Each structure stands twice: as C-alpha cells, then as structure tokens.
Amino acid sequence: MIKKVLGKIAHISEKRPFLVVAIVMLITVFMSIMAGNVKTETGYESMLPDDNPVIQALDDVRDKFGGSSVINVAVKLTPSDNSNRVNDIRDPEVLHAVDYIIKDIETMDSITRVSATSDVIIQKNGGIIPNDIQTVKNILKELPEDSKSKVFGNDYTMILISANTNADSARQKELARDLMDRVKEAPLPPGTVAVVTGSPAISETMNQLMDEGMVVTSVFAMVIIFLILLLYFKSPIKSLLPLIPVVIAVIWSQGSMGILNIPRDMASSLVSSLLLGLGIDYGIHLYHRYKEEMKLGNSLEKSIETAVVSTGSAVLVTTATTVAGFAALTIAPLPMMANMGITCALGIAFSMIVVIILLPALIVIDEKHTPKLLNGLKFLKNKILKED
C-alpha cells in the first residue's frame, strides 16, 4: 500500500513538476504568513504549568498587592565631550530629569507605583527639587549613614527609578518596550544616560536576542550544509536541490507554531537549526539513490520512481521513529519542553513529506527544463551580441 502511494507521488512529480512546485509554494506562502503570528515568550510564567503552586501564588500576589514585578530605570553618569555635561549625579538638573521620567511612567497602564531613590532628597526639601547642588549635599549629610548610599549609590553616580507593575508577562514586555522608547525621549542633561533594566526589560532583550539568534543560526546552518553538499555533488544547483525542501519544511514548522498558537521560547528557538541538520538526510538519501539508478542506465522517470519508492519507504520508518521520540516530549510537565516536542515532531514530518513530494519535481525540472532554459538564454545572448 505504501509503495503504491509513493509510486503515484513519483508519477505526479514526473508528469506535473511545475504544478507540484506551485502547490508547495502556495502552502509555503501561507505558512510564512502564519509564522508571523508566532509570539516570543521568555517569562517564567509561560514556561511553567498554570496549575503550578508557584504560578498560582504569583497570581494571588498580583491580585491582592497590586504588583509583583519591577521595571527599573538606572539614571547614571556617562562620559561626554559636551562642555555643559553634568559631573555630579546630585546635580538638580538630574533630579528634574528623574522627576520627568517618574511622571511619564505614572501615566502608563498597569503601573501601580513609581518611586526613585532620590525621593528622600525632595521630601526633606519640602516636596520641592532643590535649586542648587549644595542644598542636595546638605540634605544628604543629615541622613543616617546607612541611608546615604541608598540615594545615589556608594560612588554617587546613579539614581534608581523603580516602577511596580501588575501586568502579566506578555504585557510586561510591552511595558518594557514602551518604557525604553520613552526614556530615549527624556530630557536628560549631557553627561547622563538612562537605562531600562529589571526582569521585564531583560525578558524583552532576551526576546530580541532569541529572534536574532534564530535567524543567524539558521542562516549559518544553511550555508554550512550547502558547502558540504557542494563538496559532495560538485554542482551549486544540484547542491541546492536537497536543501530547498528542508528549508521549506522549516518554514512550515514555523507556520504550524502560528496556527497552533505555540510561542517561541528558549527551546523552540533552536528548532530551525535542528530541523535543517536532521531533515537534510532525507533529501541526500533520495537524491543519491536517484543518481545511482541513473548510473545503472535507467531512464529519468524510472530512476525517480525507484528512488521515491525505495528510499521513501525507509524514510517513512525513520521519520515515524524520530517523530515518536520528539512526541514523547509532549507529555513533559514543562510547557516549554512540550512545545518543542510538538514543533520538532511536525518539522520532521514536514521534512519527509516535502522531500518526497517536491524533490522529485525539482529533479525533473533540473534535468529536463533547466538545460532548455540555459540554451534559450545563451541563444538570446548571442543574438543580442550579433545585433550589436
């Protein structure tokens, strides 16, 4: 039964290669659109089960006390060539900038409380920001010894602004992004800089790095795989043939994440490179078997059919065992591991399906139509040169 189905797939790929390619490309475009819906999650809440006691306690704290996470903004001195730069963090100009940032943060949704380590200076000055740095120093001298270092830091180079939020992990990342943008627009005096930090900001930074890392590692993997294939097949086009279906399978796996609402986390961000390494085997085996049949003197059609039926049968078994191994991760108590299991299982299955369906069509196009296209381009080039 399986061999019969594989034989029909090979026959369709031989007779209608462009139709097969067109259908696969349409599905790929759809999956690419769906991949754009994948959200990146780095918060610990998303990595733990909802019924976990720790997560439930976190929700209770958020509901009853109005905030469980803190976003910090560190306003500190930084080297500057500006002649008007601030040389002391206690300068009233800095305090005015801090006050501006605090009032701006207070207007943001899901912010429950905002405070700064320098608030005590303003409180001691009757709720007014001092007009000169000497007043700030005098107030600071009156504070208890154990409190002085908490205002501007041990070396008088930083003021810390803290904003409590009751937002969930997804909203916290939005807050961090919004706050980063607002801080960039804050009227800070020369010689100072404001940096957003804290767990939500770190989470947002991890999101950006994971997205960048996924692209970089995937591209790097494709380049290395292509170079290895080039050393083996000695032809750029023939080296691309087994790689194209696997790249498409990776796109399909990302699209399935969007369809199934699976977030991209620290584990699933590695899936693309993993699939490229595992899935390329299917293409190499099928293409190599096709080349062996051609060397035996068989026709193009017969070689493709034999390669698809024989290699496809073995690939189906290896795919089933690999999918079963990854599917076992879906019963893991950690959602992060379960999501990785689903994505890898689907990705491996897609690799097998696309290789069996698309690669024979690409081989037919390469063998039958590429030479005609190249000859046509060569003829056109020679004609243009003669006219010149």
mmCIF file of C-alpha atoms in Angstrom:
data_model
loop_
_atom_site.group_PDB
_atom_site.id
_atom_site.type_symbol
_atom_site.label_atom_id
_atom_site.label_comp_id
_atom_site.label_asym_id
_atom_site.label_seq_id
_atom_site.Cartn_x
_atom_site.Cartn_y
_atom_site.Cartn_z
ATOM 1 C CA MET A 1 0.000 0.000 0.000
ATOM 2 C CA ILE A 2 2.758 2.454 0.989
ATOM 3 C CA LYS A 3 4.824 1.634 -2.089
ATOM 4 C CA LYS A 4 1.771 2.120 -4.279
ATOM 5 C CA VAL A 5 1.132 5.573 -2.814
ATOM 6 C CA LEU A 6 4.783 6.513 -3.188
ATOM 7 C CA GLY A 7 4.712 5.340 -6.786
ATOM 8 C CA LYS A 8 1.740 7.606 -7.527
ATOM 9 C CA ILE A 9 3.510 10.545 -5.885
ATOM 10 C CA ALA A 10 6.585 9.898 -8.044
ATOM 11 C CA HIS A 11 4.406 9.670 -11.163
ATOM 12 C CA ILE A 12 2.679 13.012 -10.448
ATOM 13 C CA SER A 13 6.026 14.678 -9.753
ATOM 14 C CA GLU A 14 7.379 13.377 -13.060
ATOM 15 C CA LYS A 15 4.405 14.418 -15.169
ATOM 16 C CA ARG A 16 3.399 17.672 -13.438
ATOM 17 C CA PRO A 17 6.565 19.041 -11.807
ATOM 18 C CA PHE A 18 5.595 22.717 -12.130
ATOM 19 C CA LEU A 19 2.149 22.061 -10.673
ATOM 20 C CA VAL A 20 3.738 20.297 -7.692
ATOM 21 C CA VAL A 21 6.156 23.188 -7.162
ATOM 22 C CA ALA A 22 3.319 25.730 -7.440
ATOM 23 C CA ILE A 23 1.177 23.927 -4.836
ATOM 24 C CA VAL A 24 4.101 23.630 -2.428
ATOM 25 C CA MET A 25 4.940 27.304 -2.893
ATOM 26 C CA LEU A 26 1.345 28.351 -2.183
ATOM 27 C CA ILE A 27 1.366 26.351 1.044
ATOM 28 C CA THR A 28 4.745 27.868 1.914
ATOM 29 C CA VAL A 29 3.445 31.404 1.414
ATOM 30 C CA PHE A 30 0.500 30.631 3.707
ATOM 31 C CA MET A 31 2.809 29.119 6.331
ATOM 32 C CA SER A 32 5.106 32.154 6.110
ATOM 33 C CA ILE A 33 2.156 34.388 6.917
ATOM 34 C CA MET A 34 1.179 32.166 9.837
ATOM 35 C CA ALA A 35 4.780 32.206 11.096
ATOM 36 C CA GLY A 36 4.416 35.948 11.548
ATOM 37 C CA ASN A 37 1.842 35.267 14.268
ATOM 38 C CA VAL A 38 4.303 33.398 16.472
ATOM 39 C CA LYS A 39 4.915 35.228 19.741
ATOM 40 C CA THR A 40 8.174 35.066 21.651
ATOM 41 C CA GLU A 41 7.891 34.120 25.327
ATOM 42 C CA THR A 42 10.742 34.328 27.827
ATOM 43 C CA GLY A 43 8.845 34.855 31.075
ATOM 44 C CA TYR A 44 8.981 32.065 33.623
ATOM 45 C CA GLU A 45 5.195 32.155 33.872
ATOM 46 C CA SER A 46 4.862 30.876 30.314
ATOM 47 C CA MET A 47 7.377 28.094 30.961
ATOM 48 C CA LEU A 48 5.539 26.635 33.947
ATOM 49 C CA PRO A 49 2.129 24.929 34.122
ATOM 50 C CA ASP A 50 -0.784 27.185 35.054
ATOM 51 C CA ASP A 51 -1.715 24.901 37.945
ATOM 52 C CA ASN A 52 1.759 25.083 39.471
ATOM 53 C CA PRO A 53 1.556 26.383 43.081
ATOM 54 C CA VAL A 54 4.286 28.954 42.428
ATOM 55 C CA ILE A 55 2.388 30.432 39.480
ATOM 56 C CA GLN A 56 -0.875 30.404 41.417
ATOM 57 C CA ALA A 57 0.795 32.199 44.322
ATOM 58 C CA LEU A 58 2.220 34.749 41.884
ATOM 59 C CA ASP A 59 -1.259 35.445 40.557
ATOM 60 C CA ASP A 60 -2.571 35.870 44.126
ATOM 61 C CA VAL A 61 0.194 38.340 44.970
ATOM 62 C CA ARG A 62 -0.553 40.322 41.819
ATOM 63 C CA ASP A 63 -4.294 40.437 42.587
ATOM 64 C CA LYS A 64 -4.004 41.330 46.272
ATOM 65 C CA PHE A 65 -0.969 43.610 46.386
ATOM 66 C CA GLY A 66 -1.201 45.338 43.007
ATOM 67 C CA GLY A 67 2.144 44.357 41.598
ATOM 68 C CA SER A 68 4.609 41.509 41.506
ATOM 69 C CA SER A 69 7.267 42.722 39.046
ATOM 70 C CA VAL A 70 9.514 45.758 38.987
ATOM 71 C CA ILE A 71 10.861 47.639 35.988
ATOM 72 C CA ASN A 72 13.911 49.704 36.872
ATOM 73 C CA VAL A 73 15.405 52.731 35.181
ATOM 74 C CA ALA A 74 19.007 53.493 36.109
ATOM 75 C CA VAL A 75 19.953 57.151 35.566
ATOM 76 C CA LYS A 76 23.729 57.364 35.744
ATOM 77 C CA LEU A 77 26.731 59.431 34.732
ATOM 78 C CA THR A 78 28.360 58.667 31.398
ATOM 79 C CA PRO A 79 31.457 60.091 29.647
ATOM 80 C CA SER A 80 30.672 63.101 27.453
ATOM 81 C CA ASP A 81 32.614 65.716 25.492
ATOM 82 C CA ASN A 82 29.842 68.276 25.952
ATOM 83 C CA SER A 83 31.077 71.341 27.839
ATOM 84 C CA ASN A 84 27.717 71.545 29.633
ATOM 85 C CA ARG A 85 27.885 67.987 30.871
ATOM 86 C CA VAL A 86 26.842 67.042 34.396
ATOM 87 C CA ASN A 87 29.722 65.869 36.580
ATOM 88 C CA ASP A 88 27.766 65.006 39.703
ATOM 89 C CA ILE A 89 24.631 62.850 39.844
ATOM 90 C CA ARG A 90 23.394 65.074 42.694
ATOM 91 C CA ASP A 91 23.017 67.995 40.291
ATOM 92 C CA PRO A 92 19.425 69.409 40.367
ATOM 93 C CA GLU A 93 19.320 69.057 36.560
ATOM 94 C CA VAL A 94 19.469 65.305 37.030
ATOM 95 C CA LEU A 95 16.758 65.434 39.711
ATOM 96 C CA HIS A 96 14.487 67.345 37.324
ATOM 97 C CA ALA A 97 15.102 64.730 34.610
ATOM 98 C CA VAL A 98 14.304 61.945 37.082
ATOM 99 C CA ASP A 99 11.107 63.750 38.076
ATOM 100 C CA TYR A 100 10.140 63.984 34.392
ATOM 101 C CA ILE A 101 10.700 60.239 33.883
ATOM 102 C CA ILE A 102 8.690 59.381 37.016
ATOM 103 C CA LYS A 103 5.695 61.463 35.925
ATOM 104 C CA ASP A 104 5.885 59.947 32.452
ATOM 105 C CA ILE A 105 5.950 56.384 33.812
ATOM 106 C CA GLU A 106 2.986 57.100 36.084
ATOM 107 C CA THR A 107 0.805 57.688 33.006
ATOM 108 C CA MET A 108 1.454 54.172 31.676
ATOM 109 C CA ASP A 109 -1.180 51.478 32.036
ATOM 110 C CA SER A 110 -0.595 48.627 34.528
ATOM 111 C CA ILE A 111 1.899 50.714 36.552
ATOM 112 C CA THR A 112 0.844 50.673 40.195
ATOM 113 C CA ARG A 113 3.631 52.613 41.885
ATOM 114 C CA VAL A 114 6.712 54.608 40.864
ATOM 115 C CA SER A 115 9.497 55.762 43.151
ATOM 116 C CA ALA A 116 13.121 56.883 42.959
ATOM 117 C CA THR A 117 15.992 56.576 45.391
ATOM 118 C CA SER A 118 16.342 60.371 45.227
ATOM 119 C CA ASP A 119 12.760 60.946 46.501
ATOM 120 C CA VAL A 120 14.061 61.371 50.042
ATOM 121 C CA ILE A 121 16.002 64.493 48.988
ATOM 122 C CA ILE A 122 12.856 66.132 47.630
ATOM 123 C CA GLN A 123 10.834 65.107 50.684
ATOM 124 C CA LYS A 124 13.407 66.628 53.028
ATOM 125 C CA ASN A 125 13.273 69.826 50.957
ATOM 126 C CA GLY A 126 9.538 70.282 51.486
ATOM 127 C CA GLY A 127 8.496 68.393 48.355
ATOM 128 C CA ILE A 128 10.458 70.688 46.057
ATOM 129 C CA ILE A 129 13.503 69.834 43.970
ATOM 130 C CA PRO A 130 16.497 71.801 45.362
ATOM 131 C CA ASN A 131 17.760 74.679 43.225
ATOM 132 C CA ASP A 132 21.456 74.020 43.792
ATOM 133 C CA ILE A 133 23.706 71.066 44.359
ATOM 134 C CA GLN A 134 24.942 72.387 47.718
ATOM 135 C CA THR A 135 21.406 72.073 49.135
ATOM 136 C CA VAL A 136 21.326 68.467 47.971
ATOM 137 C CA LYS A 137 24.662 67.795 49.676
ATOM 138 C CA ASN A 138 23.487 69.422 52.923
ATOM 139 C CA ILE A 139 20.309 67.314 52.983
ATOM 140 C CA LEU A 140 22.351 64.223 52.245
ATOM 141 C CA LYS A 141 24.624 64.939 55.236
ATOM 142 C CA GLU A 142 21.611 64.976 57.542
ATOM 143 C CA LEU A 143 20.546 61.466 56.524
ATOM 144 C CA PRO A 144 21.538 58.409 58.595
ATOM 145 C CA GLU A 145 24.780 56.806 57.467
ATOM 146 C CA ASP A 146 23.067 53.587 56.362
ATOM 147 C CA SER A 147 20.660 55.584 54.141
ATOM 148 C CA LYS A 148 23.122 57.806 52.290
ATOM 149 C CA SER A 149 24.426 55.108 49.943
ATOM 150 C CA LYS A 150 20.877 54.129 49.014
ATOM 151 C CA VAL A 151 20.140 57.528 47.479
ATOM 152 C CA PHE A 152 22.866 57.938 44.846
ATOM 153 C CA GLY A 153 24.799 54.703 45.225
ATOM 154 C CA ASN A 154 28.081 54.165 47.013
ATOM 155 C CA ASP A 155 30.036 56.238 44.499
ATOM 156 C CA TYR A 156 27.387 58.936 43.834
ATOM 157 C CA THR A 157 26.981 58.011 40.171
ATOM 158 C CA MET A 158 23.451 56.646 39.898
ATOM 159 C CA ILE A 159 19.781 57.215 40.738
ATOM 160 C CA LEU A 160 17.422 54.260 40.529
ATOM 161 C CA ILE A 161 13.781 54.620 39.485
ATOM 162 C CA SER A 162 11.523 51.653 40.302
ATOM 163 C CA ALA A 163 8.108 51.032 38.737
ATOM 164 C CA ASN A 164 5.851 48.294 40.101
ATOM 165 C CA THR A 165 3.505 46.630 37.627
ATOM 166 C CA ASN A 166 0.667 44.141 37.970
ATOM 167 C CA ALA A 167 0.793 43.193 34.280
ATOM 168 C CA ASP A 168 1.272 39.617 33.119
ATOM 169 C CA SER A 169 4.475 38.537 31.353
ATOM 170 C CA ALA A 170 3.223 39.426 27.861
ATOM 171 C CA ARG A 171 2.120 42.911 28.923
ATOM 172 C CA GLN A 172 5.347 43.425 30.886
ATOM 173 C CA LYS A 173 7.344 43.063 27.670
ATOM 174 C CA GLU A 174 5.149 45.678 26.010
ATOM 175 C CA LEU A 175 5.690 47.954 29.001
ATOM 176 C CA ALA A 176 9.438 47.434 28.790
ATOM 177 C CA ARG A 177 9.451 48.305 25.070
ATOM 178 C CA ASP A 178 7.289 51.382 25.667
ATOM 179 C CA LEU A 179 9.448 52.492 28.571
ATOM 180 C CA MET A 180 12.633 52.075 26.537
ATOM 181 C CA ASP A 181 11.163 54.342 23.867
ATOM 182 C CA ARG A 182 10.049 56.939 26.422
ATOM 183 C CA VAL A 183 13.406 57.001 28.181
ATOM 184 C CA LYS A 184 15.121 57.731 24.866
ATOM 185 C CA GLU A 185 12.986 60.878 24.598
ATOM 186 C CA ALA A 186 13.528 62.000 28.211
ATOM 187 C CA PRO A 187 15.260 65.429 28.574
ATOM 188 C CA LEU A 188 18.409 64.136 30.243
ATOM 189 C CA PRO A 189 21.260 66.600 30.772
ATOM 190 C CA PRO A 190 24.538 65.956 28.913
ATOM 191 C CA GLY A 191 26.776 63.513 30.753
ATOM 192 C CA THR A 192 23.918 61.280 31.911
ATOM 193 C CA VAL A 193 22.150 58.268 30.452
ATOM 194 C CA ALA A 194 19.031 56.329 31.426
ATOM 195 C CA VAL A 195 18.968 52.541 31.030
ATOM 196 C CA VAL A 196 15.872 50.380 31.487
ATOM 197 C CA THR A 197 16.545 47.180 33.409
ATOM 198 C CA GLY A 198 14.782 44.683 35.652
ATOM 199 C CA SER A 199 13.214 41.323 34.776
ATOM 200 C CA PRO A 200 10.679 42.654 32.207
ATOM 201 C CA ALA A 201 13.398 44.585 30.365
ATOM 202 C CA ILE A 202 15.708 41.577 30.485
ATOM 203 C CA SER A 203 12.866 39.418 29.157
ATOM 204 C CA GLU A 204 12.312 41.812 26.240
ATOM 205 C CA THR A 205 16.041 41.840 25.499
ATOM 206 C CA MET A 206 16.030 38.045 25.502
ATOM 207 C CA ASN A 207 13.143 38.134 23.024
ATOM 208 C CA GLN A 208 15.155 40.260 20.645
ATOM 209 C CA LEU A 209 18.285 38.150 21.034
ATOM 210 C CA MET A 210 16.349 34.898 20.533
ATOM 211 C CA ASP A 211 14.732 36.186 17.342
ATOM 212 C CA GLU A 212 18.092 37.409 16.048
ATOM 213 C CA GLY A 213 19.799 34.215 17.152
ATOM 214 C CA MET A 214 17.262 32.017 15.394
ATOM 215 C CA VAL A 215 17.825 33.845 12.106
ATOM 216 C CA VAL A 216 21.621 33.878 12.451
ATOM 217 C CA THR A 217 21.936 30.197 13.426
ATOM 218 C CA SER A 218 19.504 29.101 10.700
ATOM 219 C CA VAL A 219 21.361 31.028 8.002
ATOM 220 C CA PHE A 220 24.696 29.744 9.304
ATOM 221 C CA ALA A 221 23.393 26.156 9.274
ATOM 222 C CA MET A 222 22.110 26.540 5.707
ATOM 223 C CA VAL A 223 25.429 27.930 4.498
ATOM 224 C CA ILE A 224 27.454 25.133 6.136
ATOM 225 C CA ILE A 225 25.083 22.438 4.844
ATOM 226 C CA PHE A 226 25.225 23.926 1.344
ATOM 227 C CA LEU A 227 29.041 23.974 1.388
ATOM 228 C CA ILE A 228 29.138 20.321 2.475
ATOM 229 C CA LEU A 229 26.701 19.376 -0.297
ATOM 230 C CA LEU A 230 28.750 21.390 -2.766
ATOM 231 C CA LEU A 231 31.863 19.401 -1.871
ATOM 232 C CA TYR A 232 29.920 16.186 -2.435
ATOM 233 C CA PHE A 233 27.840 16.962 -5.544
ATOM 234 C CA LYS A 234 30.350 19.354 -7.185
ATOM 235 C CA SER A 235 27.483 21.478 -8.533
ATOM 236 C CA PRO A 236 25.759 24.532 -6.974
ATOM 237 C CA ILE A 237 22.351 23.705 -8.482
ATOM 238 C CA LYS A 238 22.457 20.031 -7.518
ATOM 239 C CA SER A 239 23.608 21.020 -4.033
ATOM 240 C CA LEU A 240 20.556 23.244 -3.648
ATOM 241 C CA LEU A 241 18.060 20.571 -4.702
ATOM 242 C CA PRO A 242 18.129 18.520 -1.444
ATOM 243 C CA LEU A 243 18.355 21.710 0.654
ATOM 244 C CA ILE A 244 15.309 23.525 -0.746
ATOM 245 C CA PRO A 245 12.703 21.032 0.587
ATOM 246 C CA VAL A 246 14.234 21.135 4.067
ATOM 247 C CA VAL A 247 14.186 24.938 4.168
ATOM 248 C CA ILE A 248 10.538 24.829 3.134
ATOM 249 C CA ALA A 249 9.848 22.285 5.891
ATOM 250 C CA VAL A 250 11.386 24.689 8.423
ATOM 251 C CA ILE A 251 9.035 27.431 7.199
ATOM 252 C CA TRP A 252 6.100 25.041 7.529
ATOM 253 C CA SER A 253 7.115 24.192 11.085
ATOM 254 C CA GLN A 254 7.205 27.881 11.999
ATOM 255 C CA GLY A 255 3.824 28.351 10.353
ATOM 256 C CA SER A 256 2.384 25.455 12.333
ATOM 257 C CA MET A 257 3.531 27.206 15.513
ATOM 258 C CA GLY A 258 1.462 30.211 14.477
ATOM 259 C CA ILE A 259 -1.560 28.056 13.660
ATOM 260 C CA LEU A 260 -1.357 26.082 16.917
ATOM 261 C CA ASN A 261 -0.550 29.206 18.956
ATOM 262 C CA ILE A 262 2.763 27.761 20.151
ATOM 263 C CA PRO A 263 5.069 30.521 21.472
ATOM 264 C CA ARG A 264 8.740 30.773 20.587
ATOM 265 C CA ASP A 265 10.788 30.207 23.739
ATOM 266 C CA MET A 266 14.372 29.312 24.591
ATOM 267 C CA ALA A 267 13.838 25.698 23.498
ATOM 268 C CA SER A 268 11.750 26.147 20.344
ATOM 269 C CA SER A 269 14.069 28.891 19.059
ATOM 270 C CA LEU A 270 16.602 26.107 18.386
ATOM 271 C CA VAL A 271 14.197 24.044 16.287
ATOM 272 C CA SER A 272 15.020 25.591 12.901
ATOM 273 C CA SER A 273 18.722 24.717 13.042
ATOM 274 C CA LEU A 274 17.885 21.297 14.454
ATOM 275 C CA LEU A 275 15.467 20.541 11.621
ATOM 276 C CA LEU A 276 17.961 21.648 8.991
ATOM 277 C CA GLY A 277 20.506 19.198 10.369
ATOM 278 C CA LEU A 278 18.072 16.305 10.685
ATOM 279 C CA GLY A 279 15.900 16.880 7.634
ATOM 280 C CA ILE A 280 18.690 17.224 5.088
ATOM 281 C CA ASP A 281 19.381 13.489 5.446
ATOM 282 C CA TYR A 282 16.108 12.655 3.693
ATOM 283 C CA GLY A 283 16.965 14.768 0.668
ATOM 284 C CA ILE A 284 20.505 13.402 0.429
ATOM 285 C CA HIS A 285 19.342 9.776 0.591
ATOM 286 C CA LEU A 286 16.652 10.242 -2.074
ATOM 287 C CA TYR A 287 18.873 12.241 -4.424
ATOM 288 C CA HIS A 288 21.778 9.841 -4.005
ATOM 289 C CA ARG A 289 19.546 6.860 -4.803
ATOM 290 C CA TYR A 290 18.262 8.664 -7.902
ATOM 291 C CA LYS A 291 21.847 9.234 -9.103
ATOM 292 C CA GLU A 292 22.654 5.550 -8.546
ATOM 293 C CA GLU A 293 19.695 4.486 -10.694
ATOM 294 C CA MET A 294 20.746 6.878 -13.438
ATOM 295 C CA LYS A 295 24.261 5.413 -13.418
ATOM 296 C CA LEU A 296 22.725 1.982 -13.978
ATOM 297 C CA GLY A 297 21.304 3.266 -17.246
ATOM 298 C CA ASN A 298 17.687 3.659 -16.167
ATOM 299 C CA SER A 299 15.505 6.411 -17.569
ATOM 300 C CA LEU A 300 14.796 9.607 -15.648
ATOM 301 C CA GLU A 301 11.244 8.514 -14.873
ATOM 302 C CA LYS A 302 12.274 5.026 -13.759
ATOM 303 C CA SER A 303 15.135 6.367 -11.633
ATOM 304 C CA ILE A 304 12.878 8.820 -9.815
ATOM 305 C CA GLU A 305 10.176 6.232 -9.224
ATOM 306 C CA THR A 306 12.667 3.723 -7.842
ATOM 307 C CA ALA A 307 14.305 6.344 -5.641
ATOM 308 C CA VAL A 308 10.989 7.576 -4.230
ATOM 309 C CA VAL A 309 9.554 4.093 -3.617
ATOM 310 C CA SER A 310 12.675 2.504 -2.119
ATOM 311 C CA THR A 311 14.071 5.480 -0.234
ATOM 312 C CA GLY A 312 10.611 6.762 0.685
ATOM 313 C CA SER A 313 9.695 3.500 2.394
ATOM 314 C CA ALA A 314 12.802 3.630 4.571
ATOM 315 C CA VAL A 315 12.368 7.334 5.229
ATOM 316 C CA LEU A 316 8.789 6.773 6.407
ATOM 317 C CA VAL A 317 10.004 4.333 9.047
ATOM 318 C CA THR A 318 12.857 6.539 10.260
ATOM 319 C CA THR A 319 10.522 9.536 10.305
ATOM 320 C CA ALA A 320 7.976 7.628 12.376
ATOM 321 C CA THR A 321 10.590 6.678 14.966
ATOM 322 C CA THR A 322 12.023 10.196 15.114
ATOM 323 C CA VAL A 323 8.559 11.760 15.395
ATOM 324 C CA ALA A 324 7.719 9.298 18.174
ATOM 325 C CA GLY A 325 10.848 10.342 20.062
ATOM 326 C CA PHE A 326 10.014 14.032 19.848
ATOM 327 C CA ALA A 327 6.324 13.385 20.520
ATOM 328 C CA ALA A 328 7.314 11.871 23.865
ATOM 329 C CA LEU A 329 8.290 15.387 24.944
ATOM 330 C CA THR A 330 4.651 16.472 24.696
ATOM 331 C CA ILE A 331 3.837 14.670 27.948
ATOM 332 C CA ALA A 332 6.554 16.585 29.817
ATOM 333 C CA PRO A 333 5.229 18.732 32.682
ATOM 334 C CA LEU A 334 7.044 21.811 31.362
ATOM 335 C CA PRO A 335 5.103 23.566 28.566
ATOM 336 C CA MET A 336 8.438 24.667 27.055
ATOM 337 C CA MET A 337 9.512 21.039 26.510
ATOM 338 C CA ALA A 338 6.071 20.025 25.271
ATOM 339 C CA ASN A 339 6.047 22.859 22.729
ATOM 340 C CA MET A 340 9.481 21.880 21.484
ATOM 341 C CA GLY A 341 8.323 18.273 21.107
ATOM 342 C CA ILE A 342 5.300 19.282 19.027
ATOM 343 C CA THR A 343 7.305 21.632 16.814
ATOM 344 C CA CYS A 344 10.128 19.144 16.207
ATOM 345 C CA ALA A 345 7.728 16.284 15.508
ATOM 346 C CA LEU A 346 5.816 18.365 12.977
ATOM 347 C CA GLY A 347 9.038 19.688 11.459
ATOM 348 C CA ILE A 348 10.483 16.221 10.909
ATOM 349 C CA ALA A 349 7.201 15.024 9.384
ATOM 350 C CA PHE A 350 7.136 18.072 7.106
ATOM 351 C CA SER A 351 10.745 17.393 6.053
ATOM 352 C CA MET A 352 9.844 13.882 4.959
ATOM 353 C CA ILE A 353 6.662 14.980 3.167
ATOM 354 C CA VAL A 354 8.247 17.887 1.296
ATOM 355 C CA VAL A 355 11.306 15.870 0.265
ATOM 356 C CA ILE A 356 9.221 13.029 -1.146
ATOM 357 C CA ILE A 357 6.796 15.346 -2.950
ATOM 358 C CA LEU A 358 8.954 18.297 -4.002
ATOM 359 C CA LEU A 359 12.454 16.917 -4.584
ATOM 360 C CA PRO A 360 11.438 14.590 -7.473
ATOM 361 C CA ALA A 361 9.696 17.546 -9.149
ATOM 362 C CA LEU A 362 12.798 19.695 -8.726
ATOM 363 C CA ILE A 363 14.955 16.921 -10.195
ATOM 364 C CA VAL A 364 12.706 16.671 -13.262
ATOM 365 C CA ILE A 365 12.796 20.453 -13.747
ATOM 366 C CA ASP A 366 16.583 20.459 -13.368
ATOM 367 C CA GLU A 367 17.129 17.584 -15.797
ATOM 368 C CA LYS A 368 14.507 18.398 -18.428
ATOM 369 C CA HIS A 369 13.851 22.129 -18.340
ATOM 370 C CA THR A 370 16.963 23.809 -16.931
ATOM 371 C CA PRO A 371 19.136 22.874 -19.945
ATOM 372 C CA LYS A 372 16.435 24.233 -22.287
ATOM 373 C CA LEU A 373 16.283 27.456 -20.290
ATOM 374 C CA LEU A 374 20.068 27.841 -20.301
ATOM 375 C CA ASN A 375 20.236 27.167 -24.041
ATOM 376 C CA GLY A 376 17.499 29.723 -24.618
ATOM 377 C CA LEU A 377 19.339 32.327 -22.579
ATOM 378 C CA LYS A 378 22.562 31.527 -24.406
ATOM 379 C CA PHE A 379 20.815 31.857 -27.780
ATOM 380 C CA LEU A 380 19.274 35.179 -26.740
ATOM 381 C CA LYS A 381 22.640 36.462 -25.528
ATOM 382 C CA ASN A 382 24.362 35.508 -28.784
ATOM 383 C CA LYS A 383 21.579 37.136 -30.806
ATOM 384 C CA ILE A 384 21.914 40.373 -28.875
ATOM 385 C CA LEU A 385 25.684 40.339 -29.325
ATOM 386 C CA LYS A 386 25.327 39.816 -33.086
ATOM 387 C CA GLU A 387 22.884 42.710 -33.382
ATOM 388 C CA ASP A 388 25.352 44.935 -31.535
#
